[in-house]
PDB file of C-alpha atoms in Angstrom:
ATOM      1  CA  UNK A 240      -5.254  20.681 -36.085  1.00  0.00           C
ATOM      2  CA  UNK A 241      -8.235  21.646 -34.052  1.00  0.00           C
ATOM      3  CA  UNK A 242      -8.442  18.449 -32.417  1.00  0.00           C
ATOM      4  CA  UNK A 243      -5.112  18.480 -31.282  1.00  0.00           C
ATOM      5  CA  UNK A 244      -4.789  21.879 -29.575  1.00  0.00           C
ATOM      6  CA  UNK A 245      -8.456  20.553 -27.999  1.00  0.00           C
ATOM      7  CA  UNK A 246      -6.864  17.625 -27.075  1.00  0.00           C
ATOM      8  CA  UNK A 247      -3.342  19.335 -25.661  1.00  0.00           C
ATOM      9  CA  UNK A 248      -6.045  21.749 -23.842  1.00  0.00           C
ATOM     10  CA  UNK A 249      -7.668  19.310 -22.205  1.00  0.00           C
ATOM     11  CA  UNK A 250      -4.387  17.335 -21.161  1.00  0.00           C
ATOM     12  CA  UNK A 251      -2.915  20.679 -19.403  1.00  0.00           C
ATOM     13  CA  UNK A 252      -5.622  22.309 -18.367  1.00  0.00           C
ATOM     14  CA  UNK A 253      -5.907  20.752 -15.111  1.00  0.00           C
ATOM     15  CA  UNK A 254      -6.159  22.796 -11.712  1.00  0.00           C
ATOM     16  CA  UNK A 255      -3.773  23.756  -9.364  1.00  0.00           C
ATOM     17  CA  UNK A 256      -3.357  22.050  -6.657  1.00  0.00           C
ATOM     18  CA  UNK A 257      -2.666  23.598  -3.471  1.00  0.00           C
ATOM     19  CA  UNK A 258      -0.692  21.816  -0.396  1.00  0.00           C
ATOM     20  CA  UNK A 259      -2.569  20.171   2.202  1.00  0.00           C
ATOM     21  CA  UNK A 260      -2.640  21.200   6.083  1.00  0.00           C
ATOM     22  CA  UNK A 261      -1.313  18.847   8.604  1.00  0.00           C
ATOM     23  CA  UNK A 262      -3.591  18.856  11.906  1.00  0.00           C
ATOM     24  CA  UNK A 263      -2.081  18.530  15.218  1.00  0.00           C
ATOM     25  CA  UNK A 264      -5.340  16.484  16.359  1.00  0.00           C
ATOM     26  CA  UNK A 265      -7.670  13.959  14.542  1.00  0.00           C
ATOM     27  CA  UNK A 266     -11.162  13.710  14.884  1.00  0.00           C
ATOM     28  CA  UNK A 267     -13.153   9.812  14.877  1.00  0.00           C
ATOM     29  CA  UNK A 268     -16.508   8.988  15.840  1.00  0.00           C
ATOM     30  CA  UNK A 269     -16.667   5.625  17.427  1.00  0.00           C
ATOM     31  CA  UNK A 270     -19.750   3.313  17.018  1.00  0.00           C
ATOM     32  CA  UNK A 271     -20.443   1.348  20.062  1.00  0.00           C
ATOM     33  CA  UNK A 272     -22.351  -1.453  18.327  1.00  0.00           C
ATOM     34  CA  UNK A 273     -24.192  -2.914  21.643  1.00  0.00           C
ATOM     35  CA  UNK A 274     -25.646   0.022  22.704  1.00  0.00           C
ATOM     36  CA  UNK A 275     -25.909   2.197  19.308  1.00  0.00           C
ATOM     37  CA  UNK A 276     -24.136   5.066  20.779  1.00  0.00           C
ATOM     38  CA  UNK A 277     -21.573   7.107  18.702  1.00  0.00           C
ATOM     39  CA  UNK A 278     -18.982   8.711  20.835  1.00  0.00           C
ATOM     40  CA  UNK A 279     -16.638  11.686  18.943  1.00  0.00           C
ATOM     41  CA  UNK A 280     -13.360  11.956  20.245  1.00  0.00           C
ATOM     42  CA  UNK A 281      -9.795  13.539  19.418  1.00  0.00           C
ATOM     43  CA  UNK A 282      -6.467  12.297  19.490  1.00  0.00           C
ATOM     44  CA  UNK A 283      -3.253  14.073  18.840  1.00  0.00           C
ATOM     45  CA  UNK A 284      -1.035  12.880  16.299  1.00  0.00           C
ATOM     46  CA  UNK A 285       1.006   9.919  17.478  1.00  0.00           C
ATOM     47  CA  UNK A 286      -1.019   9.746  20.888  1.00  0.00           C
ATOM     48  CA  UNK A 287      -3.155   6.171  21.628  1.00  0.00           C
ATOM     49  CA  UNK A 288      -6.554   6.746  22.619  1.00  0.00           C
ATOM     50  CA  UNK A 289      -8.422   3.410  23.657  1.00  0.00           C
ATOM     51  CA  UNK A 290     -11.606   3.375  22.664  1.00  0.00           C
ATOM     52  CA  UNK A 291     -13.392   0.056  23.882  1.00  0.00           C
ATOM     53  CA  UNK A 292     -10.919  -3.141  23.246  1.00  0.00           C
ATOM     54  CA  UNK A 293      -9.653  -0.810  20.566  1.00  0.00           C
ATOM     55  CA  UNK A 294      -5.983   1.410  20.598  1.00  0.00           C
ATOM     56  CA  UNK A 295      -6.157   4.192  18.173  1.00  0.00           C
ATOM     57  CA  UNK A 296      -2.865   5.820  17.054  1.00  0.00           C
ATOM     58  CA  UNK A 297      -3.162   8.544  14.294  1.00  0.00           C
ATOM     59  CA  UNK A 298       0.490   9.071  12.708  1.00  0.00           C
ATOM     60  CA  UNK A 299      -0.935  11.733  10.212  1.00  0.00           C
ATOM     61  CA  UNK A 300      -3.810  13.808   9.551  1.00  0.00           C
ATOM     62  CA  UNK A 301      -3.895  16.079   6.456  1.00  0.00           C
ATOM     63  CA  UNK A 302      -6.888  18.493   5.308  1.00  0.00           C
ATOM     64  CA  UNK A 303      -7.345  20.136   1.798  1.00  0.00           C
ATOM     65  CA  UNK A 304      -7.269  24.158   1.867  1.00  0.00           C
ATOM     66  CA  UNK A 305     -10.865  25.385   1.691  1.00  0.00           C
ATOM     67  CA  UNK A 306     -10.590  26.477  -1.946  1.00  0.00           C
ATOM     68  CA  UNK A 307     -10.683  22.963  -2.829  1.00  0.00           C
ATOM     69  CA  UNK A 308     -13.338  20.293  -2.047  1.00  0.00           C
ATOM     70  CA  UNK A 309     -12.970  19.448   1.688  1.00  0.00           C
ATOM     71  CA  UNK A 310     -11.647  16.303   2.690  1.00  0.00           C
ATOM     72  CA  UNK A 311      -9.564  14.987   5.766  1.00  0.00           C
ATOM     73  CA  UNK A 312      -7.288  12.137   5.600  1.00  0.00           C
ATOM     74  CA  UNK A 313      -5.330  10.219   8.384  1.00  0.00           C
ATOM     75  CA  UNK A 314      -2.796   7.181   8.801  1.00  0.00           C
ATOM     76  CA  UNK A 315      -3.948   5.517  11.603  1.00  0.00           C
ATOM     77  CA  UNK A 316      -2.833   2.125  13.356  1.00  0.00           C
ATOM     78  CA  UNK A 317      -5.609   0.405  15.480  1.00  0.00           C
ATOM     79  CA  UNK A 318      -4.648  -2.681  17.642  1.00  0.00           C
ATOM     80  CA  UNK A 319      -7.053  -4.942  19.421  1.00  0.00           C
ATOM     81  CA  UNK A 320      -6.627  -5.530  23.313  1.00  0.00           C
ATOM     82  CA  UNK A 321      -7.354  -9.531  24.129  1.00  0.00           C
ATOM     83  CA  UNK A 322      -9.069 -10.382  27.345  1.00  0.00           C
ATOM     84  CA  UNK A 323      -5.796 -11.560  27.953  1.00  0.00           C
ATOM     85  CA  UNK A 324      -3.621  -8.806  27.828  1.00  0.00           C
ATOM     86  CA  UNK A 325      -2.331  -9.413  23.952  1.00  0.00           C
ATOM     87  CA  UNK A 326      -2.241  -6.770  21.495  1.00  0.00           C
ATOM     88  CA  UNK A 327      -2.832  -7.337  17.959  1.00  0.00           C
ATOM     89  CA  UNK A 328      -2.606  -4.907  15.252  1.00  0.00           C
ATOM     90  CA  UNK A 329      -5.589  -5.560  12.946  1.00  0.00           C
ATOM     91  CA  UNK A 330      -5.432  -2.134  10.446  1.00  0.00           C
ATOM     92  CA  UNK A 331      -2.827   0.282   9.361  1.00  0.00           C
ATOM     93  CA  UNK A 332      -3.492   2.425   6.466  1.00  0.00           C
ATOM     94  CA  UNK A 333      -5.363   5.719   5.561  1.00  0.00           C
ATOM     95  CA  UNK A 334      -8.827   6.746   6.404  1.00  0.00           C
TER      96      UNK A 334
END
């Protein structure tokens, strides 16, 4: 009987979990990898920054309260600009 209630204890004892903040603006660091410069920047949600041959487009970027362990996600869309003019998209997904 003991090991049940530890068991049922340890099933539905887990923490609350507050809502996350959505950010107006996201934060990236991009690494220019000829020169070995990192360059911060911001970009508003669903604004394109170009960063290089690289279009950034943040859709959403959430933060945990600070009661909780601090972490920042965002969905973000890059596309690559050819020499030519084309634009691929080569990510979408969360960071």
């Amino acid at each position: 009987m003991l090991r049940m209630g530890a068991l049922a204890l340890c099933l539905f004892a887990t923490p609350a979990l507050a809502d996350t903040i959505a950010n107006p603006v996201a934060a990236f660091s991009g690494l220019d990898k000829i020169t070995g410069r990192i360059t911060a920047f911001d970009v508003y949600i669903n604004e394109t920054v170009q960063f290089g041959a690289l279009q950034i487009t943040p859709r959403a970027c959430y933060t945990r309260p600070l009661t909780e362990t601090q972490r920042t996600s965002v969905f973000v869309e890059v596309d690559q600009v050819s020499l030519r003019g084309t634009v691929d998209r080569i990510f979408t997904g969360w960071m």
